[in-house]
Amino acid sequence: MEIFGISVPALAGQLLIGLFNGAFYALLSLGLAVIFGMLRIINFAHGAFYMLGAFSAYMLSAYLGASFWLSLLIVPLVLAALAAVLERSMLQRLAGLDPLYGLLLTFGFALILEGGMQYVFGVAGQPYSPPASLSGASNLGFMFMPHYRAFVIVVSLFVCFGTWLLIERTKIGSILRAATENPSLSEVFGLNVPVLITATYAFGAALAGIAGIMAAPVFQVSPHMGSNLIIVVFAVVVIGGMGSIMGAIISGFALGLVEGLTKVFYSEASNVVVFVIMAIVLYFRPAGLFGKDA
Amino acid sequence: MIEENCLALSDIHGWYGESKALHGIEINVKRGQTVALMGRNGAGKTTTLRAITRQLTRTEGSIKKDGQEISTVPRHKLAYQGIGFVPEDRGTYNTLSVQENLKLLPKVGDSGMSLDELHSFFPNIQERRHAPAGTLSGGEQQMLAMARVLLAGPDLILLDEPTEGLAPVFVQKIAELLQDLKKRGLTILLVEQNMIFTRKLADHFYMIENGLVVADFPAEELSENEELISRVLGV
Amino acid sequence: MSNTTTHIPGPTQSLPSARALKLVAFAVLAVALLIAPAVLYPVFLMKILCFALFASALNLLLGYTGLLSFGHATFFGGGAYFTAYCVKALEVGPLTGILIGVAGAAVLGLAIGVIAIRRQGIYFAMTTLALSQLAYFCFLRAPFTNAEDGIQNVPRGTLFGVIDLTDHVTMYFFVLTVFAIGMFAIWRIVTSPFGEVVKAIRENEQRAISLGYNVNRYKLSVFTVSAALAGLAGSTKALVFQIATLTDVSWQMSGEAILMALLGGLGTLTGPSVGATVIVTMQNYLAATSVPVNVVIGVVFVISVLLFRKGIVGVFQRFSKAP
């Protein structure tokens, strides 16, 4: 069987890889969008949080023998705690200033976290094996489906849509949206906006932590694993527009797929296809595909 | 001694950025009273409400609720002192549905209305509960803003220009509601330009000019002060 | 960044004594730069000058126009690549090489600028970052850049066919001249009517639009000029170190330039050079120790943003202005 001269298993395999990468793009761009919605800053440290998620899983396993499943619970909490401390101690002081300062401050966080991990662990990748229950693959007839990849895609979808439901369909979500729309009035109404802001930053970091631990068994656990990824995610965010939660999720998965397809048809361009799409989208629709503001 | 004043502002100075807008406001609102702040545009009426709700760049002076100083409590705890606020622009959240708006505010007291009472008072709001608040008409948004605050149950309500730009039918509706709230014993601090509306409601009047209280008198002395009112309001 | 940058009084606004003080300071600085290679290692000084020019070019955009470009390494490193390639493979002279580098950087700046200025604020920053990452991959794949190895052993050449630049001290004076020309250009721009419009855009873009200025054209012009000057710094750097690599076009390099400008003082003429001096000196010193340089840079970044937003020169100006 062939489509456009490409065998179906090869095509399906690349699409799966695309969806798999898209699962990470979606989790990370969702975290950026959630944080941006409330704090109005771009969290440059997001890639470093992702990296720390992977390293936390590695350290929990190497030093404490924690299983993947236990780490999957602990790591997001660790990241949330770290982010809450950073927000309370430093980021909060920039309230009311140009949001570019928030970008620069979190850039500083990223340098410290990455430089620190490199100092301790060196640049080489650390090994982390997937749980035994998720090893192996199933033959779907037209392709092989590695279990771990399928697991990551499902978890990502689950977390992304869970977050969407939380924000769009619950009481706590409506409080968050209210505080986003008019923070000072919301405070007068009795909503504790400073705590909401801290919680939002912590939640966004936890999402990055989930992405990080899920990346650990597949990609190299290394200090710089987040920094190049996060720039692609920035492009994803610019393409989707920061206005909507759903926009971040959809653009994440869609661009992962596009990247996967590019690998099949013109592999040289797969590294840059997201950036090229960003340039084209910006030219014709500066607000992004799902953005409301210009 | 039981504190008679529900709200007492003394020597309030307030700033927007570098420019000073309030120059020593003194206002006392007795419990159960409806007090109206009157003055021209820019005199400092809305600014006074913003000073109470701490939305100015800087505020000095003493603000007491039931005898307790509240100018130093964190802003998000003001509501728990029993203060409800309906701002000039209504402050309804456009991206939230009507129902989400209604249920947003934490319960701060029980002096307000029940949901059933509100629904019978504002049937439109019940009908449009799933619509985004941004799609409501100005009058409906005002109803929503009032209903939302009442559900939270404060004993003091700060109302900024509730009838501004509304059709007569809505003005009538709001007048009825405020009469009802007065009967229930709620304290109301009202900023209003509509003199006909205010005459029927207020127990006490404060005239504000250039960020200062220039006169105050009870409703009984209204007729003696007509000249002053015309001068201050410039009508 | 508009609300925190300090406005520098032009020469005409200064008090006579302040003006005299400035002239004296300028003279002392000039003499110091002239005798510096006798005291300090010339290559170290040249590195400072190149980065000072790079940071000043970025500051023209960030400090004076209020646009945060997170992709200026593309122009710095692009200039370096073009110059290195032309000098080494095409065997052109150093001056021609630098001019080609500058022109190349300007073209890149125009191309990236056209897209990036369609968004504002934080989106502008992300867009420039993403586009410069696109450029990074292009440089990685381009046939003339030798991928990870970069262009090495770039000859410094002979200036006007007579002055051999191989000698470090000779090269230093060449770099100093380039630096002076670049800084003079920036000074002329920010004090010109064009510069006044640009600062007006920084203060209030909407008002500049309503006054009838074609804001986007101004932004694009500044972006391109800033890119060209960053290219000038990169081209010169390629000749000094005789190498052009991917490090020069990486986003970390863009971040460093921002830090230098921020640390020294955004929107001040001398600030970025002061910031560059501090950072390059620190890097040189730390390179000999086991202290992780990036962590220290990150800490300086955090401190600058939290406590020191006016920068070294900004703080100094405020003190000197206090009664």
PDB file of C-alpha atoms in Angstrom, chain C residues 7-15:
ATOM      1  CA  HIS C   7      15.763  60.464  29.103  1.00  0.00           C
ATOM      2  CA  ILE C   8      19.196  61.816  28.421  1.00  0.00           C
ATOM      3  CA  PRO C   9      19.323  65.556  28.180  1.00  0.00           C
ATOM      4  CA  GLY C  10      20.858  66.634  24.899  1.00  0.00           C
ATOM      5  CA  PRO C  11      23.976  68.805  24.935  1.00  0.00           C
ATOM      6  CA  THR C  12      21.918  71.987  24.602  1.00  0.00           C
ATOM      7  CA  GLN C  13      19.898  71.209  27.718  1.00  0.00           C
ATOM      8  CA  SER C  14      22.881  70.584  29.960  1.00  0.00           C
ATOM      9  CA  LEU C  15      24.210  73.159  32.336  1.00  0.00           C
TER      10      LEU C  15
END
